[in-house]
Amino acid sequence: MEQRCFIRVVNGEAFEHPITEENLQMVVQDFDPENPPEGLEKFIRKPVPAVGFLETFVGTTYKRVDGIIQDVHEIRPLTEDEKNAKIKFMKDHFPFPSWTLDEIKGEWIPPIPHPNDGKCYVWDEEKQIWFEIV
């Protein structure tokens, strides 16, 4: 269940951090979420979106969107230097030299596709085969 939150507003802008309705009910006598005291507004908590392989999470701010203050998450593309460093790190630390890195998706591709028969397999780098775990 989504937790209802409120946030202090000073000069029309979000101030500090959201407060849960439950916490407000403990500290504000007769707190009415449908009619919050002056200086408090409803706040919508937004989940952080998935960050792609060639992106980085910058941070979260609180902004008014369509009249309601909410989380606004900033994600930006990696710079060319960041991208190259990430790819180098992955290649330097991946245990299977025979695999290829898809540098767009950030996925490792085995030289032989993983069997798709519902069984569990592990890659044997020395023999270059998938072997079933039983």
PDB file of C-alpha atoms in Angstrom:
ATOM      1  CA  MET A   1       0.000   0.000   0.000  1.00  0.00           C
ATOM      2  CA  GLU A   2       1.295   3.428  -0.904  1.00  0.00           C
ATOM      3  CA  GLN A   3       2.280   5.540   2.070  1.00  0.00           C
ATOM      4  CA  ARG A   4       0.707   8.993   2.067  1.00  0.00           C
ATOM      5  CA  CYS A   5       3.160  11.825   2.625  1.00  0.00           C
ATOM      6  CA  PHE A   6       3.172  15.563   3.109  1.00  0.00           C
ATOM      7  CA  ILE A   7       5.896  18.166   2.768  1.00  0.00           C
ATOM      8  CA  ARG A   8       6.504  21.594   4.241  1.00  0.00           C
ATOM      9  CA  VAL A   9       6.201  24.425   1.754  1.00  0.00           C
ATOM     10  CA  VAL A  10       7.973  27.750   2.227  1.00  0.00           C
ATOM     11  CA  ASN A  11       7.416  30.553  -0.279  1.00  0.00           C
ATOM     12  CA  GLY A  12       5.668  28.091  -2.585  1.00  0.00           C
ATOM     13  CA  GLU A  13       8.631  25.687  -2.708  1.00  0.00           C
ATOM     14  CA  ALA A  14       9.196  22.294  -1.106  1.00  0.00           C
ATOM     15  CA  PHE A  15      11.226  22.614   2.084  1.00  0.00           C
ATOM     16  CA  GLU A  16      13.227  19.839   3.721  1.00  0.00           C
ATOM     17  CA  HIS A  17      11.909  16.299   3.261  1.00  0.00           C
ATOM     18  CA  PRO A  18       8.514  14.579   3.073  1.00  0.00           C
ATOM     19  CA  ILE A  19       6.802  13.446   6.274  1.00  0.00           C
ATOM     20  CA  THR A  20       4.512  10.433   6.425  1.00  0.00           C
ATOM     21  CA  GLU A  21       0.886  10.938   7.353  1.00  0.00           C
ATOM     22  CA  GLU A  22       1.386   8.508  10.234  1.00  0.00           C
ATOM     23  CA  ASN A  23       4.208  10.622  11.689  1.00  0.00           C
ATOM     24  CA  LEU A  24       2.191  13.820  11.306  1.00  0.00           C
ATOM     25  CA  GLN A  25      -0.713  12.243  13.163  1.00  0.00           C
ATOM     26  CA  MET A  26       1.664  11.536  16.066  1.00  0.00           C
ATOM     27  CA  VAL A  27       2.969  15.104  16.319  1.00  0.00           C
ATOM     28  CA  VAL A  28       0.149  17.361  15.051  1.00  0.00           C
ATOM     29  CA  GLN A  29      -2.926  17.291  17.247  1.00  0.00           C
ATOM     30  CA  ASP A  30      -6.113  16.506  15.272  1.00  0.00           C
ATOM     31  CA  PHE A  31      -4.177  16.222  11.999  1.00  0.00           C
ATOM     32  CA  ASP A  32      -6.640  15.982   9.105  1.00  0.00           C
ATOM     33  CA  PRO A  33      -4.985  14.713   5.888  1.00  0.00           C
ATOM     34  CA  GLU A  34      -7.842  16.127   3.806  1.00  0.00           C
ATOM     35  CA  ASN A  35      -7.280  19.569   5.279  1.00  0.00           C
ATOM     36  CA  PRO A  36      -3.604  19.822   6.268  1.00  0.00           C
ATOM     37  CA  PRO A  37      -2.394  22.837   8.248  1.00  0.00           C
ATOM     38  CA  GLU A  38      -1.059  25.848   6.370  1.00  0.00           C
ATOM     39  CA  GLY A  39       2.473  25.229   5.155  1.00  0.00           C
ATOM     40  CA  LEU A  40       1.937  21.499   4.543  1.00  0.00           C
ATOM     41  CA  GLU A  41       0.948  19.993   1.194  1.00  0.00           C
ATOM     42  CA  LYS A  42       0.383  16.506  -0.106  1.00  0.00           C
ATOM     43  CA  PHE A  43       3.473  14.880  -1.562  1.00  0.00           C
ATOM     44  CA  ILE A  44       3.692  12.057  -4.093  1.00  0.00           C
ATOM     45  CA  ARG A  45       6.579   9.619  -3.671  1.00  0.00           C
ATOM     46  CA  LYS A  46       7.774   8.387  -7.071  1.00  0.00           C
ATOM     47  CA  PRO A  47       9.924   5.276  -7.445  1.00  0.00           C
ATOM     48  CA  VAL A  48      13.385   5.696  -8.904  1.00  0.00           C
ATOM     49  CA  PRO A  49      13.223   4.518 -12.528  1.00  0.00           C
ATOM     50  CA  ALA A  50      15.538   1.836 -13.827  1.00  0.00           C
ATOM     51  CA  VAL A  51      18.924   3.192 -14.830  1.00  0.00           C
ATOM     52  CA  GLY A  52      20.222   1.907 -18.150  1.00  0.00           C
ATOM     53  CA  PHE A  53      23.699   0.537 -18.710  1.00  0.00           C
ATOM     54  CA  LEU A  54      24.927   3.755 -20.315  1.00  0.00           C
ATOM     55  CA  GLU A  55      23.212   6.056 -17.807  1.00  0.00           C
ATOM     56  CA  THR A  56      23.831   7.248 -14.259  1.00  0.00           C
ATOM     57  CA  PHE A  57      21.486   8.337 -11.481  1.00  0.00           C
ATOM     58  CA  VAL A  58      22.196  11.975 -10.605  1.00  0.00           C
ATOM     59  CA  GLY A  59      19.774  12.518  -7.749  1.00  0.00           C
ATOM     60  CA  THR A  60      16.283  13.385  -6.636  1.00  0.00           C
ATOM     61  CA  THR A  61      14.696  16.762  -6.087  1.00  0.00           C
ATOM     62  CA  TYR A  62      11.207  17.761  -5.005  1.00  0.00           C
ATOM     63  CA  LYS A  63       9.258  19.786  -7.548  1.00  0.00           C
ATOM     64  CA  ARG A  64       5.697  20.786  -8.246  1.00  0.00           C
ATOM     65  CA  VAL A  65       4.364  18.790 -11.195  1.00  0.00           C
ATOM     66  CA  ASP A  66       0.744  19.322 -12.257  1.00  0.00           C
ATOM     67  CA  GLY A  67       0.125  21.188  -9.013  1.00  0.00           C
ATOM     68  CA  ILE A  68       1.449  18.484  -6.658  1.00  0.00           C
ATOM     69  CA  ILE A  69       4.914  18.319  -5.150  1.00  0.00           C
ATOM     70  CA  GLN A  70       6.652  15.041  -5.936  1.00  0.00           C
ATOM     71  CA  ASP A  71       9.970  13.300  -6.408  1.00  0.00           C
ATOM     72  CA  VAL A  72      11.714  14.200  -9.658  1.00  0.00           C
ATOM     73  CA  HIS A  73      14.559  11.799 -10.411  1.00  0.00           C
ATOM     74  CA  GLU A  74      17.379  12.862 -12.705  1.00  0.00           C
ATOM     75  CA  ILE A  75      19.155  10.303 -14.849  1.00  0.00           C
ATOM     76  CA  ARG A  76      21.727  11.329 -17.423  1.00  0.00           C
ATOM     77  CA  PRO A  77      23.722   9.543 -20.098  1.00  0.00           C
ATOM     78  CA  LEU A  78      27.292   8.609 -19.211  1.00  0.00           C
ATOM     79  CA  THR A  79      29.975  10.799 -20.699  1.00  0.00           C
ATOM     80  CA  GLU A  80      32.262   9.151 -23.221  1.00  0.00           C
ATOM     81  CA  ASP A  81      35.010   8.895 -20.558  1.00  0.00           C
ATOM     82  CA  GLU A  82      32.599   7.353 -18.015  1.00  0.00           C
ATOM     83  CA  LYS A  83      31.323   4.903 -20.629  1.00  0.00           C
ATOM     84  CA  ASN A  84      34.867   3.846 -21.584  1.00  0.00           C
ATOM     85  CA  ALA A  85      35.872   3.440 -17.922  1.00  0.00           C
ATOM     86  CA  LYS A  86      32.790   1.331 -17.153  1.00  0.00           C
ATOM     87  CA  ILE A  87      33.339  -0.927 -20.164  1.00  0.00           C
ATOM     88  CA  LYS A  88      37.032  -1.327 -19.332  1.00  0.00           C
ATOM     89  CA  PHE A  89      36.219  -2.210 -15.725  1.00  0.00           C
ATOM     90  CA  MET A  90      33.658  -4.802 -16.812  1.00  0.00           C
ATOM     91  CA  LYS A  91      36.024  -6.378 -19.315  1.00  0.00           C
ATOM     92  CA  ASP A  92      38.891  -6.429 -16.801  1.00  0.00           C
ATOM     93  CA  HIS A  93      36.767  -8.190 -14.163  1.00  0.00           C
ATOM     94  CA  PHE A  94      34.572 -10.615 -16.100  1.00  0.00           C
ATOM     95  CA  PRO A  95      35.648 -14.234 -15.507  1.00  0.00           C
ATOM     96  CA  PHE A  96      34.952 -15.596 -19.004  1.00  0.00           C
ATOM     97  CA  PRO A  97      37.314 -14.205 -21.671  1.00  0.00           C
ATOM     98  CA  SER A  98      35.428 -16.049 -24.431  1.00  0.00           C
ATOM     99  CA  TRP A  99      32.274 -13.981 -23.879  1.00  0.00           C
ATOM    100  CA  THR A 100      31.569 -10.692 -25.690  1.00  0.00           C
ATOM    101  CA  LEU A 101      30.194  -7.568 -24.044  1.00  0.00           C
ATOM    102  CA  ASP A 102      27.258  -5.897 -25.782  1.00  0.00           C
ATOM    103  CA  GLU A 103      28.424  -2.345 -25.113  1.00  0.00           C
ATOM    104  CA  ILE A 104      24.957  -0.873 -25.702  1.00  0.00           C
ATOM    105  CA  LYS A 105      22.910  -3.118 -23.411  1.00  0.00           C
ATOM    106  CA  GLY A 106      25.680  -4.014 -20.967  1.00  0.00           C
ATOM    107  CA  GLU A 107      25.009  -7.723 -21.369  1.00  0.00           C
ATOM    108  CA  TRP A 108      27.558 -10.491 -21.731  1.00  0.00           C
ATOM    109  CA  ILE A 109      27.025 -12.778 -24.711  1.00  0.00           C
ATOM    110  CA  PRO A 110      28.393 -16.312 -24.489  1.00  0.00           C
ATOM    111  CA  PRO A 111      30.063 -17.878 -27.528  1.00  0.00           C
ATOM    112  CA  ILE A 112      27.350 -20.560 -27.458  1.00  0.00           C
ATOM    113  CA  PRO A 113      23.802 -19.491 -26.547  1.00  0.00           C
ATOM    114  CA  HIS A 114      22.492 -20.654 -23.173  1.00  0.00           C
ATOM    115  CA  PRO A 115      20.221 -23.703 -23.590  1.00  0.00           C
ATOM    116  CA  ASN A 116      16.557 -22.792 -23.395  1.00  0.00           C
ATOM    117  CA  ASP A 117      15.051 -26.045 -22.148  1.00  0.00           C
ATOM    118  CA  GLY A 118      14.128 -25.035 -18.592  1.00  0.00           C
ATOM    119  CA  LYS A 119      17.095 -26.815 -16.999  1.00  0.00           C
ATOM    120  CA  CYS A 120      19.902 -25.149 -15.012  1.00  0.00           C
ATOM    121  CA  TYR A 121      23.283 -24.788 -16.675  1.00  0.00           C
ATOM    122  CA  VAL A 122      26.692 -23.362 -15.810  1.00  0.00           C
ATOM    123  CA  TRP A 123      29.313 -22.215 -18.310  1.00  0.00           C
ATOM    124  CA  ASP A 124      32.604 -24.144 -18.448  1.00  0.00           C
ATOM    125  CA  GLU A 125      35.152 -21.697 -19.810  1.00  0.00           C
ATOM    126  CA  GLU A 126      37.890 -24.296 -20.260  1.00  0.00           C
ATOM    127  CA  LYS A 127      35.725 -26.646 -22.367  1.00  0.00           C
ATOM    128  CA  GLN A 128      33.649 -23.835 -23.886  1.00  0.00           C
ATOM    129  CA  ILE A 129      30.358 -25.617 -23.149  1.00  0.00           C
ATOM    130  CA  TRP A 130      27.289 -25.296 -20.966  1.00  0.00           C
ATOM    131  CA  PHE A 131      26.920 -28.160 -18.525  1.00  0.00           C
ATOM    132  CA  GLU A 132      23.730 -29.067 -16.766  1.00  0.00           C
ATOM    133  CA  ILE A 133      23.493 -28.789 -13.003  1.00  0.00           C
ATOM    134  CA  VAL A 134      21.550 -31.730 -11.574  1.00  0.00           C
TER     135      VAL A 134
END
